Amino acid sequence: MNVSEKIRTLRKSKGMSQEELAGQVNISRQAVSRWENGTALPDADNIVQLSKLFGVTTDYLLMDSYESDEDSPKIKENNKILHANLTRLAIIFQAAFLNACIYPWGDSNTIVLEMIMKLFPLLACSIWMASNHRYEKDLKQRAKNTKIESLYCLIQTVVFVLGYTLHIGVWSTLIILINLCAYIFIVNPKYMNRKLTR
């Protein structure tokens, strides 16, 4: 593959349009089109930006390769966002069900411990989400994801407070779990450019 073919292949593997790629590299969409058609080549700065964006080396982009797909460098999957999520999800589910089981303690001496136990599922999710940001290479996407995650935490907090004040612990826990599943299985892949991994 030559440079133009590699750029086109890498762009498509990321699910990006020519316009989106142009925005990432601060050039026009027409320039990206010329790169992919082979009528122009990216300059040195653009090559460095592209290699970082796609998670490949500059050598890979610049050198023509004739080897088979098996021998060519693998495109790095920079979506480690939900790595080991199944274990974390199990822990959060257990904590949430524990929250439901212990709901009305009614003992004023244990109110602080009760609040800590009830906030644990939300705290675990928040820490997990905050730790995901270190993998976000795209600053625009990172800003968008920060807003989505802030909204998610706000919803969880409101549900927690309502559940606690209205004494509907089991129902609030169920809503928290539904919100968590929607966030992981729908919002992450569809709106946050993240993939579910093991």
JSON list of C-alpha atoms in Angstrom, two decimals, residues 67-166:
[
{"chain": "A", "resi": 67, "resn": "GLU", "atom": "CA", "xyz": [3.48, -7.39, 2.06]},
{"chain": "A", "resi": 68, "resn": "SER", "atom": "CA", "xyz": [0.34, -9.33, 2.80]},
{"chain": "A", "resi": 69, "resn": "ASP", "atom": "CA", "xyz": [-2.13, -8.15, 5.40]},
{"chain": "A", "resi": 70, "resn": "GLU", "atom": "CA", "xyz": [-0.73, -10.71, 7.84]},
{"chain": "A", "resi": 71, "resn": "ASP", "atom": "CA", "xyz": [2.73, -9.10, 7.67]},
{"chain": "A", "resi": 72, "resn": "SER", "atom": "CA", "xyz": [1.60, -5.47, 7.73]},
{"chain": "A", "resi": 73, "resn": "PRO", "atom": "CA", "xyz": [1.60, -3.56, 11.02]},
{"chain": "A", "resi": 74, "resn": "LYS", "atom": "CA", "xyz": [-1.64, -3.91, 12.89]},
{"chain": "A", "resi": 75, "resn": "ILE", "atom": "CA", "xyz": [-3.60, -0.73, 13.36]},
{"chain": "A", "resi": 76, "resn": "LYS", "atom": "CA", "xyz": [-3.53, -0.04, 17.05]},
{"chain": "A", "resi": 77, "resn": "GLU", "atom": "CA", "xyz": [-6.87, 0.00, 18.74]},
{"chain": "A", "resi": 78, "resn": "ASN", "atom": "CA", "xyz": [-6.58, 3.07, 20.96]},
{"chain": "A", "resi": 79, "resn": "ASN", "atom": "CA", "xyz": [-9.91, 2.29, 22.58]},
{"chain": "A", "resi": 80, "resn": "LYS", "atom": "CA", "xyz": [-8.76, 0.70, 25.81]},
{"chain": "A", "resi": 81, "resn": "ILE", "atom": "CA", "xyz": [-11.55, 2.67, 27.46]},
{"chain": "A", "resi": 82, "resn": "LEU", "atom": "CA", "xyz": [-13.65, -0.25, 28.61]},
{"chain": "A", "resi": 83, "resn": "HIS", "atom": "CA", "xyz": [-10.81, -2.72, 29.08]},
{"chain": "A", "resi": 84, "resn": "ALA", "atom": "CA", "xyz": [-11.62, -5.24, 31.80]},
{"chain": "A", "resi": 85, "resn": "ASN", "atom": "CA", "xyz": [-15.07, -3.69, 32.07]},
{"chain": "A", "resi": 86, "resn": "LEU", "atom": "CA", "xyz": [-16.80, -6.98, 32.81]},
{"chain": "A", "resi": 87, "resn": "THR", "atom": "CA", "xyz": [-15.02, -7.36, 36.15]},
{"chain": "A", "resi": 88, "resn": "ARG", "atom": "CA", "xyz": [-15.69, -3.76, 37.10]},
{"chain": "A", "resi": 89, "resn": "LEU", "atom": "CA", "xyz": [-19.30, -4.07, 36.03]},
{"chain": "A", "resi": 90, "resn": "ALA", "atom": "CA", "xyz": [-19.74, -7.14, 38.24]},
{"chain": "A", "resi": 91, "resn": "ILE", "atom": "CA", "xyz": [-18.30, -5.27, 41.24]},
{"chain": "A", "resi": 92, "resn": "ILE", "atom": "CA", "xyz": [-20.58, -2.29, 40.64]},
{"chain": "A", "resi": 93, "resn": "PHE", "atom": "CA", "xyz": [-23.65, -4.54, 40.29]},
{"chain": "A", "resi": 94, "resn": "GLN", "atom": "CA", "xyz": [-22.81, -6.28, 43.55]},
{"chain": "A", "resi": 95, "resn": "ALA", "atom": "CA", "xyz": [-22.37, -2.97, 45.33]},
{"chain": "A", "resi": 96, "resn": "ALA", "atom": "CA", "xyz": [-25.67, -1.70, 43.92]},
{"chain": "A", "resi": 97, "resn": "PHE", "atom": "CA", "xyz": [-27.57, -4.78, 45.08]},
{"chain": "A", "resi": 98, "resn": "LEU", "atom": "CA", "xyz": [-25.93, -4.48, 48.47]},
{"chain": "A", "resi": 99, "resn": "ASN", "atom": "CA", "xyz": [-27.23, -0.92, 48.49]},
{"chain": "A", "resi": 100, "resn": "ALA", "atom": "CA", "xyz": [-30.77, -2.22, 47.94]},
{"chain": "A", "resi": 101, "resn": "CYS", "atom": "CA", "xyz": [-30.46, -4.93, 50.58]},
{"chain": "A", "resi": 102, "resn": "ILE", "atom": "CA", "xyz": [-29.29, -2.63, 53.34]},
{"chain": "A", "resi": 103, "resn": "TYR", "atom": "CA", "xyz": [-31.66, 0.20, 52.52]},
{"chain": "A", "resi": 104, "resn": "PRO", "atom": "CA", "xyz": [-33.68, 0.99, 55.65]},
{"chain": "A", "resi": 105, "resn": "TRP", "atom": "CA", "xyz": [-31.35, 0.62, 58.58]},
{"chain": "A", "resi": 106, "resn": "GLY", "atom": "CA", "xyz": [-33.19, 3.23, 60.59]},
{"chain": "A", "resi": 107, "resn": "ASP", "atom": "CA", "xyz": [-30.41, 3.53, 63.16]},
{"chain": "A", "resi": 108, "resn": "SER", "atom": "CA", "xyz": [-29.22, 7.11, 63.58]},
{"chain": "A", "resi": 109, "resn": "ASN", "atom": "CA", "xyz": [-25.85, 5.85, 64.87]},
{"chain": "A", "resi": 110, "resn": "THR", "atom": "CA", "xyz": [-25.05, 4.26, 61.52]},
{"chain": "A", "resi": 111, "resn": "ILE", "atom": "CA", "xyz": [-26.24, 7.04, 59.20]},
{"chain": "A", "resi": 112, "resn": "VAL", "atom": "CA", "xyz": [-22.70, 7.92, 58.03]},
{"chain": "A", "resi": 113, "resn": "LEU", "atom": "CA", "xyz": [-21.86, 4.30, 57.21]},
{"chain": "A", "resi": 114, "resn": "GLU", "atom": "CA", "xyz": [-25.21, 3.93, 55.46]},
{"chain": "A", "resi": 115, "resn": "MET", "atom": "CA", "xyz": [-24.52, 6.98, 53.28]},
{"chain": "A", "resi": 116, "resn": "ILE", "atom": "CA", "xyz": [-21.05, 5.67, 52.38]},
{"chain": "A", "resi": 117, "resn": "MET", "atom": "CA", "xyz": [-22.47, 2.27, 51.40]},
{"chain": "A", "resi": 118, "resn": "LYS", "atom": "CA", "xyz": [-25.16, 3.88, 49.29]},
{"chain": "A", "resi": 119, "resn": "LEU", "atom": "CA", "xyz": [-22.76, 6.20, 47.49]},
{"chain": "A", "resi": 120, "resn": "PHE", "atom": "CA", "xyz": [-20.28, 3.40, 46.71]},
{"chain": "A", "resi": 121, "resn": "PRO", "atom": "CA", "xyz": [-21.80, 2.28, 43.36]},
{"chain": "A", "resi": 122, "resn": "LEU", "atom": "CA", "xyz": [-21.89, 5.88, 42.14]},
{"chain": "A", "resi": 123, "resn": "LEU", "atom": "CA", "xyz": [-18.37, 6.53, 43.41]},
{"chain": "A", "resi": 124, "resn": "ALA", "atom": "CA", "xyz": [-17.06, 3.37, 41.74]},
{"chain": "A", "resi": 125, "resn": "CYS", "atom": "CA", "xyz": [-18.60, 4.41, 38.40]},
{"chain": "A", "resi": 126, "resn": "SER", "atom": "CA", "xyz": [-17.23, 7.94, 38.70]},
{"chain": "A", "resi": 127, "resn": "ILE", "atom": "CA", "xyz": [-13.68, 6.77, 39.44]},
{"chain": "A", "resi": 128, "resn": "TRP", "atom": "CA", "xyz": [-13.87, 4.27, 36.59]},
{"chain": "A", "resi": 129, "resn": "MET", "atom": "CA", "xyz": [-15.08, 6.95, 34.16]},
{"chain": "A", "resi": 130, "resn": "ALA", "atom": "CA", "xyz": [-12.46, 9.47, 35.29]},
{"chain": "A", "resi": 131, "resn": "SER", "atom": "CA", "xyz": [-9.72, 6.89, 34.72]},
{"chain": "A", "resi": 132, "resn": "ASN", "atom": "CA", "xyz": [-10.90, 6.46, 31.13]},
{"chain": "A", "resi": 133, "resn": "HIS", "atom": "CA", "xyz": [-9.85, 9.98, 30.13]},
{"chain": "A", "resi": 134, "resn": "ARG", "atom": "CA", "xyz": [-6.16, 9.12, 29.98]},
{"chain": "A", "resi": 135, "resn": "TYR", "atom": "CA", "xyz": [-6.88, 7.02, 26.87]},
{"chain": "A", "resi": 136, "resn": "GLU", "atom": "CA", "xyz": [-8.68, 9.80, 24.98]},
{"chain": "A", "resi": 137, "resn": "LYS", "atom": "CA", "xyz": [-6.29, 11.10, 22.30]},
{"chain": "A", "resi": 138, "resn": "ASP", "atom": "CA", "xyz": [-8.83, 13.25, 20.49]},
{"chain": "A", "resi": 139, "resn": "LEU", "atom": "CA", "xyz": [-9.26, 16.47, 22.49]},
{"chain": "A", "resi": 140, "resn": "LYS", "atom": "CA", "xyz": [-12.63, 17.33, 20.90]},
{"chain": "A", "resi": 141, "resn": "GLN", "atom": "CA", "xyz": [-13.97, 13.89, 21.72]},
{"chain": "A", "resi": 142, "resn": "ARG", "atom": "CA", "xyz": [-12.51, 14.16, 25.24]},
{"chain": "A", "resi": 143, "resn": "ALA", "atom": "CA", "xyz": [-14.39, 17.45, 25.82]},
{"chain": "A", "resi": 144, "resn": "LYS", "atom": "CA", "xyz": [-17.64, 15.92, 24.50]},
{"chain": "A", "resi": 145, "resn": "ASN", "atom": "CA", "xyz": [-17.17, 12.80, 26.63]},
{"chain": "A", "resi": 146, "resn": "THR", "atom": "CA", "xyz": [-16.51, 14.88, 29.74]},
{"chain": "A", "resi": 147, "resn": "LYS", "atom": "CA", "xyz": [-19.90, 16.56, 29.30]},
{"chain": "A", "resi": 148, "resn": "ILE", "atom": "CA", "xyz": [-21.64, 13.23, 28.76]},
{"chain": "A", "resi": 149, "resn": "GLU", "atom": "CA", "xyz": [-19.97, 11.69, 31.81]},
{"chain": "A", "resi": 150, "resn": "SER", "atom": "CA", "xyz": [-20.81, 14.74, 33.95]},
{"chain": "A", "resi": 151, "resn": "LEU", "atom": "CA", "xyz": [-24.47, 14.39, 32.91]},
{"chain": "A", "resi": 152, "resn": "TYR", "atom": "CA", "xyz": [-24.34, 10.67, 33.72]},
{"chain": "A", "resi": 153, "resn": "CYS", "atom": "CA", "xyz": [-22.95, 11.35, 37.22]},
{"chain": "A", "resi": 154, "resn": "LEU", "atom": "CA", "xyz": [-25.56, 14.06, 37.77]},
{"chain": "A", "resi": 155, "resn": "ILE", "atom": "CA", "xyz": [-28.38, 11.65, 36.84]},
{"chain": "A", "resi": 156, "resn": "GLN", "atom": "CA", "xyz": [-26.98, 8.98, 39.18]},
{"chain": "A", "resi": 157, "resn": "THR", "atom": "CA", "xyz": [-26.68, 11.52, 42.02]},
{"chain": "A", "resi": 158, "resn": "VAL", "atom": "CA", "xyz": [-30.25, 12.80, 41.53]},
{"chain": "A", "resi": 159, "resn": "VAL", "atom": "CA", "xyz": [-31.59, 9.23, 41.50]},
{"chain": "A", "resi": 160, "resn": "PHE", "atom": "CA", "xyz": [-29.62, 8.45, 44.66]},
{"chain": "A", "resi": 161, "resn": "VAL", "atom": "CA", "xyz": [-30.88, 11.54, 46.51]},
{"chain": "A", "resi": 162, "resn": "LEU", "atom": "CA", "xyz": [-34.50, 10.96, 45.44]},
{"chain": "A", "resi": 163, "resn": "GLY", "atom": "CA", "xyz": [-34.29, 7.29, 46.38]},
{"chain": "A", "resi": 164, "resn": "TYR", "atom": "CA", "xyz": [-32.89, 8.14, 49.78]},
{"chain": "A", "resi": 165, "resn": "THR", "atom": "CA", "xyz": [-35.32, 10.94, 50.61]},
{"chain": "A", "resi": 166, "resn": "LEU", "atom": "CA", "xyz": [-38.40, 9.13, 49.25]}
]
